[in-house]
Coordinates of N, CA, C and O in Angstrom, one line a residue:
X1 N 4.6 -24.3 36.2 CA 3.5 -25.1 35.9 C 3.9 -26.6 36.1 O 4.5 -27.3 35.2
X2 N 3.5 -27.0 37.1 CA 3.4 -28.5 37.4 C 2.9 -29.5 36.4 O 2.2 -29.2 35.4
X3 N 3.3 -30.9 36.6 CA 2.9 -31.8 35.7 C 1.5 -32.1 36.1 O 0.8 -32.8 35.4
X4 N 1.1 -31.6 37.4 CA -0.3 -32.3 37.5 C -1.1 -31.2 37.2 O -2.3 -31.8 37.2
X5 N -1.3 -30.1 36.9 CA -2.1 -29.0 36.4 C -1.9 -29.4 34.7 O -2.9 -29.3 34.0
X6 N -0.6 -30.0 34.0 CA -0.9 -30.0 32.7 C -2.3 -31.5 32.5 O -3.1 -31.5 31.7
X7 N -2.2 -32.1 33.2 CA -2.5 -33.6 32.9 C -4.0 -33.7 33.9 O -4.5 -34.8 34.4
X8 N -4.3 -33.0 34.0 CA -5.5 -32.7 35.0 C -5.5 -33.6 36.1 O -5.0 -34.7 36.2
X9 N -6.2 -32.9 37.2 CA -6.2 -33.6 38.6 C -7.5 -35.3 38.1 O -7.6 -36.4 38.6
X10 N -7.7 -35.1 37.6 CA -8.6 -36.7 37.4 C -7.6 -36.9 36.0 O -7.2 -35.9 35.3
X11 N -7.1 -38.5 35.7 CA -7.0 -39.1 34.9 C -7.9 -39.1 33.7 O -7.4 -39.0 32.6
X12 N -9.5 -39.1 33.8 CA -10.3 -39.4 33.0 C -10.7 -38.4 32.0 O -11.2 -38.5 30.9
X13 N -10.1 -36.9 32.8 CA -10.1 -35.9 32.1 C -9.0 -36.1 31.1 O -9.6 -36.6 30.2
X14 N -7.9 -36.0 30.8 CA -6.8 -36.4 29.9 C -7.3 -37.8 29.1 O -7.2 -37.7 27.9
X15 N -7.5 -38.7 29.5 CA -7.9 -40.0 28.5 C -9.0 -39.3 27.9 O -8.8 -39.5 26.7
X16 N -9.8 -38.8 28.0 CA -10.9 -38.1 27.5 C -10.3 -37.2 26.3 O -10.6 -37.5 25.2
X17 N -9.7 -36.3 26.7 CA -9.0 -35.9 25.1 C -8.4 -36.0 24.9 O -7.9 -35.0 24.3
X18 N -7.4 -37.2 25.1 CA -5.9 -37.8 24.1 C -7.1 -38.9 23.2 O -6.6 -39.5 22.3
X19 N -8.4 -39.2 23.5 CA -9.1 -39.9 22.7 C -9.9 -39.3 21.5 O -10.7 -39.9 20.8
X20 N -9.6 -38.2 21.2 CA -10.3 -36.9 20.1 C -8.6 -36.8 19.6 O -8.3 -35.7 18.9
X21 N -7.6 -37.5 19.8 CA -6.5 -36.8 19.3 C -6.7 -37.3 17.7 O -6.0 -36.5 17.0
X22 N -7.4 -38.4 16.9 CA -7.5 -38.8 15.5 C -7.9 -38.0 14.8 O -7.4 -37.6 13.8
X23 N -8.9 -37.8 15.3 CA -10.3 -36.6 14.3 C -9.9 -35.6 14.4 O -10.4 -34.8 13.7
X24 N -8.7 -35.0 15.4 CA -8.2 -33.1 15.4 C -7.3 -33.9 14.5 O -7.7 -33.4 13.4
X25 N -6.6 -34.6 14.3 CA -5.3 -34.7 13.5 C -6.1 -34.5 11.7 O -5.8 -33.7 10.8
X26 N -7.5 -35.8 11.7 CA -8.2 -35.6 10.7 C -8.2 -34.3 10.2 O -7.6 -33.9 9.2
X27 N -9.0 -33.7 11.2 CA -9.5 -32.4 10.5 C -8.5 -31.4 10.4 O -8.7 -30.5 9.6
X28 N -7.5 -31.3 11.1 CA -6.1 -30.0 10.9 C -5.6 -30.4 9.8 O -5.1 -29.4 9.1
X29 N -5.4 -32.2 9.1 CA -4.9 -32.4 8.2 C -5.9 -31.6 6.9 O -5.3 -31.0 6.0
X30 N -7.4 -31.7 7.0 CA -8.1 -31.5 6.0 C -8.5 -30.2 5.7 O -9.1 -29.9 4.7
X31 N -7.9 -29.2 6.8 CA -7.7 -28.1 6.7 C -6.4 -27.1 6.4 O -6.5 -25.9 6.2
X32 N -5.3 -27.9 6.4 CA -4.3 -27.0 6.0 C -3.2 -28.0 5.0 O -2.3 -27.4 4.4
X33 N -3.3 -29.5 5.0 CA -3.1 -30.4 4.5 C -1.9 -30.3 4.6 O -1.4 -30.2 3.4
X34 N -1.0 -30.4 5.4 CA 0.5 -30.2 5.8 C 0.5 -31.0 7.2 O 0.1 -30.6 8.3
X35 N 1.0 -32.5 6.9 CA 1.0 -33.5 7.9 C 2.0 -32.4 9.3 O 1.3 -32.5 10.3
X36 N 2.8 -31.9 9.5 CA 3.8 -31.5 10.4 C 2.9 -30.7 11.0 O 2.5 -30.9 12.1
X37 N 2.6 -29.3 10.0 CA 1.7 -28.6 10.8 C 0.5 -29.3 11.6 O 0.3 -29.1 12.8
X38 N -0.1 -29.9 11.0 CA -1.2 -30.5 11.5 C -0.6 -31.2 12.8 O -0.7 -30.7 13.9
X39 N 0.0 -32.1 12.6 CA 0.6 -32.4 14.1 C 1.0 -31.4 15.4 O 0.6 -31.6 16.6
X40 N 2.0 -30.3 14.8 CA 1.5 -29.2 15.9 C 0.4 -28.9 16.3 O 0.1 -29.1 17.5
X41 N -0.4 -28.5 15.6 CA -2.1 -28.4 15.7 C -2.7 -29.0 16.7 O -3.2 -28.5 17.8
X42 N -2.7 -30.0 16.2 CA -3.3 -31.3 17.3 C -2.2 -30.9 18.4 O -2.7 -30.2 19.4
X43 N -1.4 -31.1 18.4 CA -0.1 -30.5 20.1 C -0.6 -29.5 20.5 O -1.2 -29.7 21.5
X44 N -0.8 -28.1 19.8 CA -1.3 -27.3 20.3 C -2.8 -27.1 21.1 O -3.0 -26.5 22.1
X45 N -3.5 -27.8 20.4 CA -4.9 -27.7 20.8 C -4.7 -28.7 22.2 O -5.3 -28.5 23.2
X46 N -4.2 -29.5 22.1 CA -4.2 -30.8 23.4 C -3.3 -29.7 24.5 O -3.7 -29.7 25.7
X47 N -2.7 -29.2 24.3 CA -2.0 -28.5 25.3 C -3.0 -27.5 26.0 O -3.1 -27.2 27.2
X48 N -3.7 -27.0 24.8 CA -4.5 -25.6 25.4 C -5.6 -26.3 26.6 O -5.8 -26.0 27.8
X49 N -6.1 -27.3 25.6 CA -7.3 -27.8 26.4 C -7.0 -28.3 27.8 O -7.7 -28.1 28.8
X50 N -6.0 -29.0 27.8 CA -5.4 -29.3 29.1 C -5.3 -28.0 29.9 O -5.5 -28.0 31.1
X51 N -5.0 -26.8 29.3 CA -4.4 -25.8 30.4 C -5.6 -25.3 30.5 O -5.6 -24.8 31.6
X52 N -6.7 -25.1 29.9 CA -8.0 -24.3 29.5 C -8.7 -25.3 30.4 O -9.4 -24.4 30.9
X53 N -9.1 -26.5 31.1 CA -10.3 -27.7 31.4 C -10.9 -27.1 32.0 O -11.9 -27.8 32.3
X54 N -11.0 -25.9 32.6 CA -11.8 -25.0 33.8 C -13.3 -24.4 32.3 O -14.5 -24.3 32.4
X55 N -12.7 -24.3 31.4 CA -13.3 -23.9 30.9 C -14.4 -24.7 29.7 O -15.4 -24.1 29.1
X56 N -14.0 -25.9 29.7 CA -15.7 -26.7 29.1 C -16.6 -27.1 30.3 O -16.5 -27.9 31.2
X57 N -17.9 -25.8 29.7 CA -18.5 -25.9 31.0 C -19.5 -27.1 30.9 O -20.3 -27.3 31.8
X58 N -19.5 -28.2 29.5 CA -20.1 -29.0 29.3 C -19.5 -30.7 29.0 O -19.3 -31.1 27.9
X59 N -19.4 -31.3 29.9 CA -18.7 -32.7 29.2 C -19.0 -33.0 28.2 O -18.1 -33.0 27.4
X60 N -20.4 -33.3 27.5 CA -20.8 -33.5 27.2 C -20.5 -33.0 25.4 O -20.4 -33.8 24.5
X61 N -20.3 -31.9 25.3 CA -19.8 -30.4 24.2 C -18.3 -31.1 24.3 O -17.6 -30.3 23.8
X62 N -17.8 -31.9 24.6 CA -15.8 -32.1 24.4 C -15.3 -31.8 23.2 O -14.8 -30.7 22.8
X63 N -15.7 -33.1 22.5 CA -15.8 -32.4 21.2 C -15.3 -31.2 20.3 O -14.3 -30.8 19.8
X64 N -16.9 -30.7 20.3 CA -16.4 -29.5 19.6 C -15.5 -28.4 20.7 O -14.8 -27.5 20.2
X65 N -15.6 -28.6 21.8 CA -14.9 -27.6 22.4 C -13.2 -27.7 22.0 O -12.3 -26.8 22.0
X66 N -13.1 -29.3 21.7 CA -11.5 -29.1 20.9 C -11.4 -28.3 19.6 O -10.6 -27.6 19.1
X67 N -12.9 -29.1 19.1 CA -12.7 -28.6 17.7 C -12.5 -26.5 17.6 O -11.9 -26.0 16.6
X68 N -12.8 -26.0 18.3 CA -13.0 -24.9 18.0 C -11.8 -24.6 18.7 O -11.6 -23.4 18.6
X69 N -10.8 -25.3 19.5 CA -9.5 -24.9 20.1 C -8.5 -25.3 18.9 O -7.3 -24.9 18.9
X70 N -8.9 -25.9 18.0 CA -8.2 -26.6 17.1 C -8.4 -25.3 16.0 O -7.3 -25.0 15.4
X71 N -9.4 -24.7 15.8 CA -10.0 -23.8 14.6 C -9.0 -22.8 15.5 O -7.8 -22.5 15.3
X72 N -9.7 -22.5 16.4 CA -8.2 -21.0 16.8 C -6.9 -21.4 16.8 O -6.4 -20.4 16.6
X73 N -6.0 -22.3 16.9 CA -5.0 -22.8 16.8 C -4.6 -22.6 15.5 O -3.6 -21.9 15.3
X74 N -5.4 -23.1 14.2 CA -5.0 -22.5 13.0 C -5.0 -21.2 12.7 O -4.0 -20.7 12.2
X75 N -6.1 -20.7 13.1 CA -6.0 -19.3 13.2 C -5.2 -18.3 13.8 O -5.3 -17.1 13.8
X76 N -4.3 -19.0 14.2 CA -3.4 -18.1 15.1 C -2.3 -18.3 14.4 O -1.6 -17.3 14.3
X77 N -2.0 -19.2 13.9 CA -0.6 -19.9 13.1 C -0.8 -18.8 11.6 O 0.2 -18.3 11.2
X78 N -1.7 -18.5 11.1 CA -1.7 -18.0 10.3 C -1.7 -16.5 10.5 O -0.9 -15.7 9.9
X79 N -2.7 -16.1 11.3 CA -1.7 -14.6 11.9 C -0.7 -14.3 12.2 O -0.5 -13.1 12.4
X80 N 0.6 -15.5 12.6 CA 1.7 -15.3 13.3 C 2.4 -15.4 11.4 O 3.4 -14.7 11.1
X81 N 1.8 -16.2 10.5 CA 2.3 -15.9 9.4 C 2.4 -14.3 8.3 O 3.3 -13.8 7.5
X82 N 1.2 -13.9 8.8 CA 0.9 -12.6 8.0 C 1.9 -11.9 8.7 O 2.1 -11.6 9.9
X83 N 2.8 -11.4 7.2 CA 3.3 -10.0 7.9 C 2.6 -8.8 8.4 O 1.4 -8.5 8.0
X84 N 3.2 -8.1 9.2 CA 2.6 -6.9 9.7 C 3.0 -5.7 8.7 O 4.1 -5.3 8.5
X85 N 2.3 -5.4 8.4 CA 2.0 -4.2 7.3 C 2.3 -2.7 8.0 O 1.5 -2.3 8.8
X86 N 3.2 -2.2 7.6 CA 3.1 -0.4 8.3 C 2.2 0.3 7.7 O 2.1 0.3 6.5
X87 N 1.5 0.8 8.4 CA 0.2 1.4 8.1 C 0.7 2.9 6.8 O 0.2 3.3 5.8
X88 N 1.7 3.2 7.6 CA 1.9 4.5 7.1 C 2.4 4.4 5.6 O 2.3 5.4 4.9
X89 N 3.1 3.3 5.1 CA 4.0 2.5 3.9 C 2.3 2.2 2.8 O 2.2 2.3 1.6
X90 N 1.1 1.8 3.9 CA 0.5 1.8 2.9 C -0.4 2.6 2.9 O -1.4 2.2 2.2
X91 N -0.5 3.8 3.6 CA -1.1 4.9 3.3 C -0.5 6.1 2.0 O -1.1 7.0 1.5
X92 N 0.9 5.5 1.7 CA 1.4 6.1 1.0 C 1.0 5.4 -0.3 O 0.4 6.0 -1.3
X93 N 1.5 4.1 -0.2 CA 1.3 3.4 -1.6 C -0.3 3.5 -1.8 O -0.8 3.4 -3.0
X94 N -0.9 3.5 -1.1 CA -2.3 3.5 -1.8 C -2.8 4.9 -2.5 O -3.6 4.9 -3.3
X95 N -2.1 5.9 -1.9 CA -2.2 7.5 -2.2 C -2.9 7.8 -3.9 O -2.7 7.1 -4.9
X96 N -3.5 8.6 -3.9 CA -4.0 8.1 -5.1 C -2.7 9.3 -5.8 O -2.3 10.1 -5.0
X97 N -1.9 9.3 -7.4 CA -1.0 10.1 -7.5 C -1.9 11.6 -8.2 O -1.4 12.7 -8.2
X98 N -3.2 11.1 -8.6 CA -3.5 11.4 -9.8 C -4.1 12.7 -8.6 O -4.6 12.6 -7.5
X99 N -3.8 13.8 -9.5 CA -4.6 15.8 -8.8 C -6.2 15.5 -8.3 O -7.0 14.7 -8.8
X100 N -6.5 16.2 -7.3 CA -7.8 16.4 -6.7 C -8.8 17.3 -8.3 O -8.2 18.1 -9.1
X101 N -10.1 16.8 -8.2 CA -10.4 18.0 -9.3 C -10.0 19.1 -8.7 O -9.0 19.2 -9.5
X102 N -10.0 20.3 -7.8 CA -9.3 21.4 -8.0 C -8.2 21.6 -8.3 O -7.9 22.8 -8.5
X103 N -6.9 20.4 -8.3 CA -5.9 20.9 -8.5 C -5.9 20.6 -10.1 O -4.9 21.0 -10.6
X104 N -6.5 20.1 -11.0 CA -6.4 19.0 -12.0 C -7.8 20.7 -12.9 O -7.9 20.6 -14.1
X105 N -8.5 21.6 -12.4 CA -9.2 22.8 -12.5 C -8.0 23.6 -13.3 O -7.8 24.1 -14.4
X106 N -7.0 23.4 -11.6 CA -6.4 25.4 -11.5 C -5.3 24.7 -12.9 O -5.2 25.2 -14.0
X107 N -4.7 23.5 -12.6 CA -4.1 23.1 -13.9 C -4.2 23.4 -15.5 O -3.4 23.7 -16.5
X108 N -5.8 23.1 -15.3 CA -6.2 23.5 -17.0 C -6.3 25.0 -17.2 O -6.3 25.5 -18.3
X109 N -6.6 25.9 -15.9 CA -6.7 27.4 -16.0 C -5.5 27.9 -16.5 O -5.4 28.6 -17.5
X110 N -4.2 27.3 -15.6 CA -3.0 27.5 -15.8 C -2.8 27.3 -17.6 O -2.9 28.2 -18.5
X111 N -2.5 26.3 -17.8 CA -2.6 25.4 -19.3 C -3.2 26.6 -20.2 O -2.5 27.1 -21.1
X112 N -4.6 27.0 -20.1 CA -5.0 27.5 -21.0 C -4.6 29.2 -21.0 O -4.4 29.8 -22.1
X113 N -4.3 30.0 -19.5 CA -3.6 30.8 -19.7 C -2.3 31.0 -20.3 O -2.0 32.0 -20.9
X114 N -1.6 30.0 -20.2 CA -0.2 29.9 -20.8 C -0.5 30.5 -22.4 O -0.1 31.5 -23.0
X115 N -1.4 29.1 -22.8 CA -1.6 28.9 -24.5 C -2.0 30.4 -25.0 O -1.4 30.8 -26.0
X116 N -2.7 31.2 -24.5 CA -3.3 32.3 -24.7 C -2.3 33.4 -24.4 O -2.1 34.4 -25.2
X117 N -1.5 33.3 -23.4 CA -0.1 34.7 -23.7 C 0.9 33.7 -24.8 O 1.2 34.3 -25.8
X118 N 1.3 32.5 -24.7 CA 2.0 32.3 -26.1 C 1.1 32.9 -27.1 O 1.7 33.9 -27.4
X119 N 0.1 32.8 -27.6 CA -0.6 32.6 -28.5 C -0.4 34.2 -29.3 O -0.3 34.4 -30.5
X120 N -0.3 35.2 -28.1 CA -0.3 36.9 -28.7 C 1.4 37.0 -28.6 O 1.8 38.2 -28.4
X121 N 2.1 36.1 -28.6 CA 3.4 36.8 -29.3 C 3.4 36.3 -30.6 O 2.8 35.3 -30.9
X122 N 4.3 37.2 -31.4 CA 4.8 37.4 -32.4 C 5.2 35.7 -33.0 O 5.7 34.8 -32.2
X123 N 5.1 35.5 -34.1 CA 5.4 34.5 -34.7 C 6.9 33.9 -34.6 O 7.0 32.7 -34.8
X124 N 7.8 34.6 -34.5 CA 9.5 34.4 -34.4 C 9.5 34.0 -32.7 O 10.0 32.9 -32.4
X125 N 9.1 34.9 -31.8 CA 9.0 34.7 -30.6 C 8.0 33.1 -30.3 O 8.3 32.0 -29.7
X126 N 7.4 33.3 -30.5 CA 6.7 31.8 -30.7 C 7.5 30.4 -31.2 O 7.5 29.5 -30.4
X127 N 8.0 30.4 -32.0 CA 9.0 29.5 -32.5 C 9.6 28.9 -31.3 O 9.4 28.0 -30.5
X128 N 10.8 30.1 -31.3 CA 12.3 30.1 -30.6 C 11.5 29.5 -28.9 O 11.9 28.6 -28.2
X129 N 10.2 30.4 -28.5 CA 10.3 29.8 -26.9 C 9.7 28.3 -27.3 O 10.5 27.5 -27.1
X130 N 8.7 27.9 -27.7 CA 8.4 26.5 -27.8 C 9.8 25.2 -28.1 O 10.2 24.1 -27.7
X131 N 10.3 26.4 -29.2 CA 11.2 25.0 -29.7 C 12.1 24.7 -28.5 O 12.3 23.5 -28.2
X132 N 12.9 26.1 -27.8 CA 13.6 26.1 -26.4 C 13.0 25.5 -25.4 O 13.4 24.4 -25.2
X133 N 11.9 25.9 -24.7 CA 11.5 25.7 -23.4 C 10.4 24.4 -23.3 O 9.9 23.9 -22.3
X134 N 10.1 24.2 -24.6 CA 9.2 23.0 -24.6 C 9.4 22.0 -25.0 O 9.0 20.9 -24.7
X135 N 10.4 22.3 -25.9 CA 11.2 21.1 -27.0 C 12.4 20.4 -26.4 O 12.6 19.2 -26.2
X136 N 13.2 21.7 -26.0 CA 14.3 21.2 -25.3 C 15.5 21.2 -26.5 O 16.5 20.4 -26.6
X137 N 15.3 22.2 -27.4 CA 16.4 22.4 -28.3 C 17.7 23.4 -28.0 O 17.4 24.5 -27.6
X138 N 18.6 23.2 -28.1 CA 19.8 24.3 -27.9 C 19.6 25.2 -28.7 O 19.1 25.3 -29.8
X139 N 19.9 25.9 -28.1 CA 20.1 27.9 -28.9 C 20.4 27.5 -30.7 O 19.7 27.5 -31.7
X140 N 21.6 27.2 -30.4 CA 22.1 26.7 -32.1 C 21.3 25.4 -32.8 O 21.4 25.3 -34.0
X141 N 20.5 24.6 -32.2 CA 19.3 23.5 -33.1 C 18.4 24.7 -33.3 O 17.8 24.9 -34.3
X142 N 18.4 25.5 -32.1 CA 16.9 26.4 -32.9 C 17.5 27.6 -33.8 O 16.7 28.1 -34.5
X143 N 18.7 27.9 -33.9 CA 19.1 28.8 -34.8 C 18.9 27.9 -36.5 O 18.4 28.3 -37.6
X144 N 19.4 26.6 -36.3 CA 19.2 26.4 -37.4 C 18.4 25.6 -38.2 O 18.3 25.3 -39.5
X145 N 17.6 25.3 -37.1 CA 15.5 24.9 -37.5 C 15.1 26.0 -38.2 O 14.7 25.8 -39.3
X146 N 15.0 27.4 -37.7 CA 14.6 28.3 -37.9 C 15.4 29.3 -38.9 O 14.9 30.4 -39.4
X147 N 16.8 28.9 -39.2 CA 17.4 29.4 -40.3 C 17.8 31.1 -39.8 O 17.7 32.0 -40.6
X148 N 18.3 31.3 -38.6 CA 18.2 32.6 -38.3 C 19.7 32.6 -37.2 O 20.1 31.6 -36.7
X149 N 20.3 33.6 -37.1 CA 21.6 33.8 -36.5 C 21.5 33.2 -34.8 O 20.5 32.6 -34.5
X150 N 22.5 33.4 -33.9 CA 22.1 32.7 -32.6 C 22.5 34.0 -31.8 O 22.8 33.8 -30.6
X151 N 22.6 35.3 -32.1 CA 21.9 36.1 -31.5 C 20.7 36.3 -31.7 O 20.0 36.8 -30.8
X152 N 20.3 35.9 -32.9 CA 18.5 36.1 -32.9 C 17.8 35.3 -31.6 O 17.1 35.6 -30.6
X153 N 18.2 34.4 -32.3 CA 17.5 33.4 -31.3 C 17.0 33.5 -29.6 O 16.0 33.2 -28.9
X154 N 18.6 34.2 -29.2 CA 19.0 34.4 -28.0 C 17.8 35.5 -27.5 O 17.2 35.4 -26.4
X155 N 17.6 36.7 -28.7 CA 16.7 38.2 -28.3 C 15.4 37.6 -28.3 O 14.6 37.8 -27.4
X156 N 15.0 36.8 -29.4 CA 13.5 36.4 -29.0 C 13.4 35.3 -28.3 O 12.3 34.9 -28.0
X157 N 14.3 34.8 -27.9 CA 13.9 34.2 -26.5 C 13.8 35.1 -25.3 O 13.2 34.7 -24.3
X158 N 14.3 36.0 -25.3 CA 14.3 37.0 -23.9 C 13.1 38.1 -23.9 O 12.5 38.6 -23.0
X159 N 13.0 38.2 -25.1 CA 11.4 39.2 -25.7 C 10.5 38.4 -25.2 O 9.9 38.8 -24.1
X160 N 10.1 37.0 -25.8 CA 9.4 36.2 -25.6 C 9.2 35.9 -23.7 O 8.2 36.3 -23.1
X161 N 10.1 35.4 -23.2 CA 9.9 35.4 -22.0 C 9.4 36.5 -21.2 O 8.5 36.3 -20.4
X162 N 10.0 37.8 -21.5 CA 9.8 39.1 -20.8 C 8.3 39.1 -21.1 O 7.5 39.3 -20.1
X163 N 8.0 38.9 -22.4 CA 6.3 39.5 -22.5 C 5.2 38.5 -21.8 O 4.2 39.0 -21.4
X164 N 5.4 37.1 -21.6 CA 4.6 36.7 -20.5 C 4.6 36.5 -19.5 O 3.7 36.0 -18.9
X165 N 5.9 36.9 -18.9 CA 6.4 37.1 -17.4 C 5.0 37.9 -16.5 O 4.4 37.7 -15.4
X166 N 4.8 39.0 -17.8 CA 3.4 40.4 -16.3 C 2.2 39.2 -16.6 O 1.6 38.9 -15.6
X167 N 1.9 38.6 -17.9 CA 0.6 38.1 -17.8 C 0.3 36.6 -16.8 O -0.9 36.3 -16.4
X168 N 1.1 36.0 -16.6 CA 1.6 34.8 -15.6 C 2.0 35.3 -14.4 O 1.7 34.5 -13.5
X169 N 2.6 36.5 -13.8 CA 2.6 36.4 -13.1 C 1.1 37.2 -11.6 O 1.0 37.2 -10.4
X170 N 0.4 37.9 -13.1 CA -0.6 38.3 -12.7 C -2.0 36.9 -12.0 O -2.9 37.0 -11.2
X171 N -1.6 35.7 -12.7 CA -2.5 34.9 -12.7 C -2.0 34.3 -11.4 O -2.8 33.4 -10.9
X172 N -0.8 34.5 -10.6 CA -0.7 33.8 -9.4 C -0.3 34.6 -8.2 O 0.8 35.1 -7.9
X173 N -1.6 34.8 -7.6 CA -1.7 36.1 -6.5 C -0.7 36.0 -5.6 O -0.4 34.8 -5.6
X174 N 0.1 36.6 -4.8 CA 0.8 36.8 -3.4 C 2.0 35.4 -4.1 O 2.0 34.5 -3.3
X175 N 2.5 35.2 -4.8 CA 3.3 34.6 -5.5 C 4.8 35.2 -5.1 O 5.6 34.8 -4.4
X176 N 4.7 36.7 -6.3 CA 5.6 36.9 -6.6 C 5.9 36.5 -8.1 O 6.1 37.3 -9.0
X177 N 5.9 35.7 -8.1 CA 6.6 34.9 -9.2 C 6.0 33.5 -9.7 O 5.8 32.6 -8.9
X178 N 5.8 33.2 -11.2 CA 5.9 31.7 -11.2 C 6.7 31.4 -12.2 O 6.9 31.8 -13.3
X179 N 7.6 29.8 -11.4 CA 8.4 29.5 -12.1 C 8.3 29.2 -13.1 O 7.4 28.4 -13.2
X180 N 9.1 29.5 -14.8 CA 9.2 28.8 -15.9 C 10.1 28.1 -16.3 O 11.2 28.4 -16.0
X181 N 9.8 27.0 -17.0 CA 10.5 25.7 -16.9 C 12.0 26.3 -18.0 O 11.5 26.7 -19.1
X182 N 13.0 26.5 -18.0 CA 14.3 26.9 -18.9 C 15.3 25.3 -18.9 O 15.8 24.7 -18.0
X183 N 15.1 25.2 -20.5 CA 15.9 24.4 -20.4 C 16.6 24.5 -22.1 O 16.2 24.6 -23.2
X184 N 18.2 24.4 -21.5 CA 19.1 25.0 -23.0 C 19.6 24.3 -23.3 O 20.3 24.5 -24.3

């Protein structure tokens, strides 16, 4: 790129807009209010327009034809600021966490099946699995909440589980199995 392609083949074209260079500085100043940037601004736009002169098809329009080389010039500085976002990082974080109503359904079906095979064991078996498997008590805390030996504990915990094992696992078809939470 030659010096006479930047500076146009007529002189009067260039004095023509190094004479709008106050009012781009004005207005870049009054738009982003950062004397340096603004100065690029005005550079930038005076550069474009110089390389762009093919394209005001109006003398007369100079003016705003900077002004709007001036308006994209900012506009561009500021997209070169925005980070680029991974789409996929925020397809994740936006995810909603909370269950679809069908899963947030089969949940409460689940929930209330549970409560209902607890509910038909035996009083002792009731205890020992809640206080174990919900509570989170050791064999020996629940032996001695419950005031009863820690083979007790141990048989109605295994009664207990054994007897809702067929009714849970009935409730989840081609399964096999569903897992229960065991924690000792």
């Amino acid at each position: 790129m030659g010096l006479r392609f930047l500076f146009g083949k007529r002189p009067g074209f260039r004095t023509r807009v190094a004479a709008h260079r106050d009012v781009l500085y004005r207005l870049a100043f009054a738009w982003c209010h950062d004397a340096a940037l603004s100065d690029d601004l005005v550079q930038e736009t005076l550069l474009r327009a110089l390389a762009h002169r093919a394209q005001l098809r109006d003398p007369e329009r100079l003016k705003s034809w900077l002004c709007s080389i001036l308006a994209n010039a900012l506009r561009d500085h500021y997209r070169r600021l925005r980070p680029n976002d991974d789409i996929d990082a925020l397809a994740e974080e936006l995810a909603d966490p909370a269950p679809t109503p069908e899963e947030a359904r089969a949940q409460a079906e689940l929930v209330a099946r549970v409560r209902k095979a607890i509910a038909r064991l035996p009083l002792g078996q009731r205890q020992v699995l809640t206080l174990v498997d919900l509570e989170g008590l050791s064999y020996a805390e629940v032996g001695e909440a419950l005031a009863v030996p820690l083979g007790t504990v141990m048989s109605r915990l295994c009664r207990a589980r054994e007897a809702l094992r067929t009714p849970l696992l009935a409730y989840a078809p081609g399964t096999g199995a569903v897992p229960l939470r065991r924690v000792k």
